[in-house]
mmCIF file of C-alpha atoms in Angstrom:
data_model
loop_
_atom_site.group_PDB
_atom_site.id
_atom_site.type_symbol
_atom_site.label_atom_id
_atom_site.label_comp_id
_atom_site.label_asym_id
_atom_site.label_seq_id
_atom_site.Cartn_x
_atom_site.Cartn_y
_atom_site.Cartn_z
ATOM 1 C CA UNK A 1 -53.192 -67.338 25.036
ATOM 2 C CA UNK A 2 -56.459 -68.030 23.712
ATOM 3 C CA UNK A 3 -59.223 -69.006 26.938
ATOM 4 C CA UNK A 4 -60.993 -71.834 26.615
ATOM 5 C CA UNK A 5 -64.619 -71.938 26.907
ATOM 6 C CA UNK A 6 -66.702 -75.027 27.824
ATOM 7 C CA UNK A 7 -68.758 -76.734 26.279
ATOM 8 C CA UNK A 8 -69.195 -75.562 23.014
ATOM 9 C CA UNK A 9 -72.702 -76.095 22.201
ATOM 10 C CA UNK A 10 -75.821 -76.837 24.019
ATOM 11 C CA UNK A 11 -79.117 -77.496 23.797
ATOM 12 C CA UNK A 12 -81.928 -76.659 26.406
ATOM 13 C CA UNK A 13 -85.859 -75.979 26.822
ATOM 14 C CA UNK A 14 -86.842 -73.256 28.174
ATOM 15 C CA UNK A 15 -86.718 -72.778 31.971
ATOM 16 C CA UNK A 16 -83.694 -75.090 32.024
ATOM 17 C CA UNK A 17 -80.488 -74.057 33.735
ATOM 18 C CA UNK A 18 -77.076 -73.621 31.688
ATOM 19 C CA UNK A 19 -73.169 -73.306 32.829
ATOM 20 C CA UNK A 20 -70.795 -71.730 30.485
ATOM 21 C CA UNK A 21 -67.164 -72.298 31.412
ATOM 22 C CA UNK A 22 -64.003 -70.017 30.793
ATOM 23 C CA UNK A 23 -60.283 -70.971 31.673
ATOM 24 C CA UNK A 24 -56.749 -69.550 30.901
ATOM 25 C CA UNK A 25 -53.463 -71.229 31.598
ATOM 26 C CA UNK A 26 -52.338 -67.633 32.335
ATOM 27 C CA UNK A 27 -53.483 -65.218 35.284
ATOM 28 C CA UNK A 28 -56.201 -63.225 34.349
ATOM 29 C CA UNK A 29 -57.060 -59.356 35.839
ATOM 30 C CA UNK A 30 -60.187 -59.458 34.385
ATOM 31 C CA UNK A 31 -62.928 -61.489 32.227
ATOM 32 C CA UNK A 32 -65.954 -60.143 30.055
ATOM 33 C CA UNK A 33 -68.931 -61.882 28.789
ATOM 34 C CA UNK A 34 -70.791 -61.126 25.680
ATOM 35 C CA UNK A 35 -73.652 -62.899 23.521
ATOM 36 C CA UNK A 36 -73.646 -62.465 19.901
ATOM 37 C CA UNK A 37 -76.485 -63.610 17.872
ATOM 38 C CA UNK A 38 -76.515 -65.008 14.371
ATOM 39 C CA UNK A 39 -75.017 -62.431 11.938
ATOM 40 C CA UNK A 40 -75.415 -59.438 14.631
ATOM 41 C CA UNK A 41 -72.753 -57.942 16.332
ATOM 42 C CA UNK A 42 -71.996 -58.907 20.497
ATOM 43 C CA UNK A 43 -73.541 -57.438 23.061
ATOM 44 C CA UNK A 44 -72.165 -57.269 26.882
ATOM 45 C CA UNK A 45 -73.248 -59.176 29.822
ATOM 46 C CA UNK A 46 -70.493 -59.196 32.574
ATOM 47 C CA UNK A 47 -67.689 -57.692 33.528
ATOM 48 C CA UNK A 48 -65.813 -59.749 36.528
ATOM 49 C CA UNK A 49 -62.635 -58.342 38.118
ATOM 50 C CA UNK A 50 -59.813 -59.392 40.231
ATOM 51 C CA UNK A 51 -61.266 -59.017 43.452
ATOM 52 C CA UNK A 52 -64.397 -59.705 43.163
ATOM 53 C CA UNK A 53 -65.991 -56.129 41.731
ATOM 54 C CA UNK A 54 -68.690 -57.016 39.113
ATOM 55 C CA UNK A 55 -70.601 -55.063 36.647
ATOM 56 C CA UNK A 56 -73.116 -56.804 34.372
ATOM 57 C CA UNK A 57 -76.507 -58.103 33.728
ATOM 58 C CA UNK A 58 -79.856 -58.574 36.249
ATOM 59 C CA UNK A 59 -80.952 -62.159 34.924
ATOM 60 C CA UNK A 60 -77.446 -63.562 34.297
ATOM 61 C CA UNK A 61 -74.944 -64.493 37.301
ATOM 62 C CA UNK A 62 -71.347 -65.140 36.773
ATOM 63 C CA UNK A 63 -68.258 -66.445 38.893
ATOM 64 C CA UNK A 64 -64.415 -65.698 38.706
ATOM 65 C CA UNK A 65 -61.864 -68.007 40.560
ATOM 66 C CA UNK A 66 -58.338 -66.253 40.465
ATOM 67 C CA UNK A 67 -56.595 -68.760 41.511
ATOM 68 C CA UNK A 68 -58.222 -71.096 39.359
ATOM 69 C CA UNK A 69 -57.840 -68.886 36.475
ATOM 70 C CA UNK A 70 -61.171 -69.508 35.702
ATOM 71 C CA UNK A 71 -64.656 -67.523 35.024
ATOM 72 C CA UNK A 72 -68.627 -69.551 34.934
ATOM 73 C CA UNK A 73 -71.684 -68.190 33.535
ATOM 74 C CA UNK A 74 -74.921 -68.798 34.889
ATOM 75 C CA UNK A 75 -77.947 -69.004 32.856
ATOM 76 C CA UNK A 76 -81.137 -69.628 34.809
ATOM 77 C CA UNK A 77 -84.753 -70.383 33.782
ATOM 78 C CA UNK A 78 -83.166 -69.623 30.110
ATOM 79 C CA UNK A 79 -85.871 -67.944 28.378
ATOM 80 C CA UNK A 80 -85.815 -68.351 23.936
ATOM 81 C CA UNK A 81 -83.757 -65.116 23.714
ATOM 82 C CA UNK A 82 -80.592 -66.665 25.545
ATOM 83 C CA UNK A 83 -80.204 -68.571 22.376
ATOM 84 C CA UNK A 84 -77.123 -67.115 20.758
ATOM 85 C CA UNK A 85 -72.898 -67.694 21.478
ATOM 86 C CA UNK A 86 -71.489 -66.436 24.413
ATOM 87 C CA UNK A 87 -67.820 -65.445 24.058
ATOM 88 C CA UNK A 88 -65.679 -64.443 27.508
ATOM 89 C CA UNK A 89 -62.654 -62.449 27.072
ATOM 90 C CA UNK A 90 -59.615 -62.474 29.568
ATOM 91 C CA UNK A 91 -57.258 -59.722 30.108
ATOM 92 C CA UNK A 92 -54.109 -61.250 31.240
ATOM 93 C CA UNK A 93 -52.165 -58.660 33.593
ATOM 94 C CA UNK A 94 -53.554 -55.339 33.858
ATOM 95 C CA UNK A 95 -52.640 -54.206 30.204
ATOM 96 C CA UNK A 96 -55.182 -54.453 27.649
ATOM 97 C CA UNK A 97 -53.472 -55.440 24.430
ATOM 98 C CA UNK A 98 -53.096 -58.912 26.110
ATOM 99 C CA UNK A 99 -57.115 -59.035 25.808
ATOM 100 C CA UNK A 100 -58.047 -62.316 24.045
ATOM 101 C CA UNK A 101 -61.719 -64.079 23.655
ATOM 102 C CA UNK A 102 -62.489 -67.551 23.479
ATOM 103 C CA UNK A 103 -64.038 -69.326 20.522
ATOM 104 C CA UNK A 104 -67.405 -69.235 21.667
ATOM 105 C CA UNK A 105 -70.015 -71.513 23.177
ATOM 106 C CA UNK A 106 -73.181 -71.651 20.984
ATOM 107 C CA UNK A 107 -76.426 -72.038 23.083
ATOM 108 C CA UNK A 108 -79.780 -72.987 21.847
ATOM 109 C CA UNK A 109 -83.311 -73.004 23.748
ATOM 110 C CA UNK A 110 -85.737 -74.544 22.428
ATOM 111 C CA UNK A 111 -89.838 -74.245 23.204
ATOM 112 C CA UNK B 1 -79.178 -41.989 18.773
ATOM 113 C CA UNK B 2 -75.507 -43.256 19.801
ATOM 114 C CA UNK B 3 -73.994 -45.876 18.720
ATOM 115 C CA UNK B 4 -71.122 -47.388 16.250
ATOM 116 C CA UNK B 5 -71.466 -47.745 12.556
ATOM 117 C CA UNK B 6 -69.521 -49.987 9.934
ATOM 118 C CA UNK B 7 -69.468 -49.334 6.133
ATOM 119 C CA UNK B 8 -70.164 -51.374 3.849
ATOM 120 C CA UNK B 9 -71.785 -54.255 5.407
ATOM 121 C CA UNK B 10 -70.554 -56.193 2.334
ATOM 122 C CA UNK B 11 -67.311 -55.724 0.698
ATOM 123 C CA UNK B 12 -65.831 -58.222 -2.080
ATOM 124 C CA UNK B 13 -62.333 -57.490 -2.847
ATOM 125 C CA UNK B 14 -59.701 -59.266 -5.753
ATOM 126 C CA UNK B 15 -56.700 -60.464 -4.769
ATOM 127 C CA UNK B 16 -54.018 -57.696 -4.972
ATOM 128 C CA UNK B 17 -55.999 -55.091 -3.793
ATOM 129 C CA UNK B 18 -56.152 -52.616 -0.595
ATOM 130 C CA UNK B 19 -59.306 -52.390 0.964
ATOM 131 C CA UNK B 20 -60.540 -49.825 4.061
ATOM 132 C CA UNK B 21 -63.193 -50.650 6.073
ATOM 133 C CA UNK B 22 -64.959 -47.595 7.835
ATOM 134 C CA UNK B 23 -65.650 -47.161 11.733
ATOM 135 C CA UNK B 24 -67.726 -44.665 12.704
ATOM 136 C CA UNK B 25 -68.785 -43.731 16.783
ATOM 137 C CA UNK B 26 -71.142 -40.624 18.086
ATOM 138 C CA UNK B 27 -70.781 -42.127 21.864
ATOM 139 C CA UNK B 28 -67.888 -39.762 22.418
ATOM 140 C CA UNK B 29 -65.704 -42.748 23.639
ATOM 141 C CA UNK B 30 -62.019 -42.764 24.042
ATOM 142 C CA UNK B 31 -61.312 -46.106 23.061
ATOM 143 C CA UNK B 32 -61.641 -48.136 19.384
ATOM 144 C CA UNK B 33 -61.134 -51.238 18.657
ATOM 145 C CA UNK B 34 -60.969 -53.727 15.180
ATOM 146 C CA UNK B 35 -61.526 -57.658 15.520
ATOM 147 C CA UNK B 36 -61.564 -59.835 13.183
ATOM 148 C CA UNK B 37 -64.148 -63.524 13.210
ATOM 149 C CA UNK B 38 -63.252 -66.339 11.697
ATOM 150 C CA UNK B 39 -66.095 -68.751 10.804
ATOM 151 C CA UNK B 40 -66.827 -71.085 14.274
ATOM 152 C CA UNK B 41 -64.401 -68.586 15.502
ATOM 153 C CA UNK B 42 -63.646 -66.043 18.319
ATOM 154 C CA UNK B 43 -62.570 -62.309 17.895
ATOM 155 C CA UNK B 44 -59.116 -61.824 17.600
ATOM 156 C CA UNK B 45 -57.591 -57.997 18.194
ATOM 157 C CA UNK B 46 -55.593 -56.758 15.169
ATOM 158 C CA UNK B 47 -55.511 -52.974 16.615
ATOM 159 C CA UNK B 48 -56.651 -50.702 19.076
ATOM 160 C CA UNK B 49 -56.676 -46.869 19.659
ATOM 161 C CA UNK B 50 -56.971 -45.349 23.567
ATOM 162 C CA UNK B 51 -56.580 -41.958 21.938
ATOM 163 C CA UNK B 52 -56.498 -39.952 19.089
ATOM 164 C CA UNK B 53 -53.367 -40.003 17.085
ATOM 165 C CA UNK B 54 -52.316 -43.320 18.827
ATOM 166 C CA UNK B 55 -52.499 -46.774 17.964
ATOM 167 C CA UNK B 56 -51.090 -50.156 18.978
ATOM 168 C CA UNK B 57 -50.877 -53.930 17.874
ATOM 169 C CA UNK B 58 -53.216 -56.702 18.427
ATOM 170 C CA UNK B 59 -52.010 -60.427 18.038
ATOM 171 C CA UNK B 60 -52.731 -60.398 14.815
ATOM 172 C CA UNK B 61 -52.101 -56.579 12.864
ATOM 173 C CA UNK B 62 -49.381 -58.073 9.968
ATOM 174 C CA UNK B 63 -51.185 -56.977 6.802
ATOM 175 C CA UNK B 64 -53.646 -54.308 8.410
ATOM 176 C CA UNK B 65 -53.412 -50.895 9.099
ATOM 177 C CA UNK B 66 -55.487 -48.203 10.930
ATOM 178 C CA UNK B 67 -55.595 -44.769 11.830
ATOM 179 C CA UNK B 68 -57.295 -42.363 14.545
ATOM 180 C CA UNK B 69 -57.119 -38.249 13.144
ATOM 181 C CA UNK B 70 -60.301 -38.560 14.336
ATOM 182 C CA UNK B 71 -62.267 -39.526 17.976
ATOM 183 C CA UNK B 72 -65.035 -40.250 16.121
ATOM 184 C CA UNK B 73 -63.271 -42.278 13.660
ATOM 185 C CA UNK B 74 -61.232 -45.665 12.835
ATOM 186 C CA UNK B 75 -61.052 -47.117 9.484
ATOM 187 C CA UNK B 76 -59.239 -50.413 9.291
ATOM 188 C CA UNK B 77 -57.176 -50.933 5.532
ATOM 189 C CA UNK B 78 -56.613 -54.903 4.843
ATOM 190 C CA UNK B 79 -54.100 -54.492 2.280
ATOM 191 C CA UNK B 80 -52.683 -56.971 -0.024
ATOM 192 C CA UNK B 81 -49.993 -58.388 2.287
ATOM 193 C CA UNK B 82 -53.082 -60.269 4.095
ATOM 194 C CA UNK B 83 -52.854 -63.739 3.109
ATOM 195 C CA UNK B 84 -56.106 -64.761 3.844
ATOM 196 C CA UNK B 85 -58.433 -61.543 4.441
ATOM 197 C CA UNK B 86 -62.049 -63.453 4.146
ATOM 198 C CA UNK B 87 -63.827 -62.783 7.729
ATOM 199 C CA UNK B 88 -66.300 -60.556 9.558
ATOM 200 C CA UNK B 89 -64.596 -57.777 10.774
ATOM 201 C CA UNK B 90 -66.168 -56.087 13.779
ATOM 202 C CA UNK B 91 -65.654 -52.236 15.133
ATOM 203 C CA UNK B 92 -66.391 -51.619 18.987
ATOM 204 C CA UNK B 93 -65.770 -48.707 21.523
ATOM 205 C CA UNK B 94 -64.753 -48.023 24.992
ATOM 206 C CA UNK B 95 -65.288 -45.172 27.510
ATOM 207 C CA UNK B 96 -61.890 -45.611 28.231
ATOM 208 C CA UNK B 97 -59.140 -47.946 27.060
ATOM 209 C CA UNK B 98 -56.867 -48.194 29.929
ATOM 210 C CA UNK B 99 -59.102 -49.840 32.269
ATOM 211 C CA UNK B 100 -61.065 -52.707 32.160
ATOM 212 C CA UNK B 101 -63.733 -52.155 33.976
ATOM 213 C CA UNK B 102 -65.539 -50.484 30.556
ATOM 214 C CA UNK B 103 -67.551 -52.780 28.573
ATOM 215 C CA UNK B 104 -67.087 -52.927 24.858
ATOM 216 C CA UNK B 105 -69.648 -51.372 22.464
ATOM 217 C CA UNK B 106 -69.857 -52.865 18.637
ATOM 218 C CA UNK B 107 -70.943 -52.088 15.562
ATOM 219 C CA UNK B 108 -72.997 -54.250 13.068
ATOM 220 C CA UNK B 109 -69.884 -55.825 11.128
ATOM 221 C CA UNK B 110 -68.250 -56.020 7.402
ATOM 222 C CA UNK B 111 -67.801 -59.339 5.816
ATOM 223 C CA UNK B 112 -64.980 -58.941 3.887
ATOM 224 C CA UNK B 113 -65.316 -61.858 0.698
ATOM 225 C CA UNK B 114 -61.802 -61.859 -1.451
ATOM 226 C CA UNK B 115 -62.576 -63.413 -4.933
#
């Protein structure tokens, strides 16, 4: 039920470009984003919605292919305080106690 | 200032014992929520509250419990029946729990050590 995020670590310098990947094997309603950094609790980027209604962040872009059952995250020109794991989480079906996030991708930019 | 609070931000417990974990939110949301991370881990739901006096299952709630008397309030008790209790437990809120379109709100954490 779990999604599965891709990859799960990367490195960068700053002003480099970054792709974090989400996928379920079921149909999802919705997907969230969130960054957590080391020891702190996460905080919200995105929210992406069947049918295409967004609600999120000015610097970060994301992308949600129904039928693909998938969700991207776009980091561009990452600046030093992208660094951090970024965790989607999939509703499957328009009931929220089938919410599940995936295990994480850990980013790191570098000078 | 709003915002969600979780007390203690250390806990060590011994094996055998019940534990309660405080949640605490002045953003007048609806919606609470306990997760539980796992080391290298995602967060996985053990319960969630849309309203007061109501309460229902995550995937993993067998040896938790929780109540909601309270809007403002959600204390999670790992009791003894949890095999393996060691992890960061996280609090977060919602305007609203029954749609999805609200982001998620969290407090700071507990990191629950069983000796």
């Amino acid at each position: 039920q779990q999604p599965v995020q891709s990859p799960q670590a990367v490195i960068l310098r700053e002003g480099e470009d970054a792709v974090i990947n989400c996928s379920s094997s079921k149909a999802l309603y919705s997907v969230h984003w969130y960054r957590q950094k080391h020891g702190e609790a996460p905080v919200f980027l995105m929210i992406l919605l069947k049918g295409g209604e967004q609600k999120g962040h000015d610097k970060i872009s994301a992308s949600f292919n129904e039928k693909k059952q998938q969700s991207s995250l776009y980091l561009t020109a990452s600046q030093l305080s992208y660094s951090g794991t970024y965790f989607c989480g999939t509703e499957i079906g328009n009931n929220f106690n089938k919410f599940y996030f995936g295990s994480g991708t850990k980013l790191n930019v570098k000078p | 200032d709003g915002g969600i609070t979780q007390s203690p931000k250390y806990l060590f417990r011994k094996e055998g014992q019940n534990v309660t974990l405080s949640c605490e939110q002045n953003l007048n949301h609806d919606a609470m929520y306990w997760y539980r991370q796992d080391p290298g881990q995602g967060l996985r739901l053990i319960y969630y509250s849309q309203i007061v006096n109501d309460f229902q299952k995550g995937d993993i709630a067998e040896g938790y419990s929780v109540s909601r008397e309270k809007k403002e309030s959600f204390p999670l008790t790992v009791t003894s029946a949890q095999k393996n209790p060691t992890a960061f437990y996280l609090c977060a809120s919602s305007i609203s729990g029954s749609r999805s379109y609200n982001e998620q709100f969290f407090g700071p954490g507990t990191r629950l050590t069983v000796l």
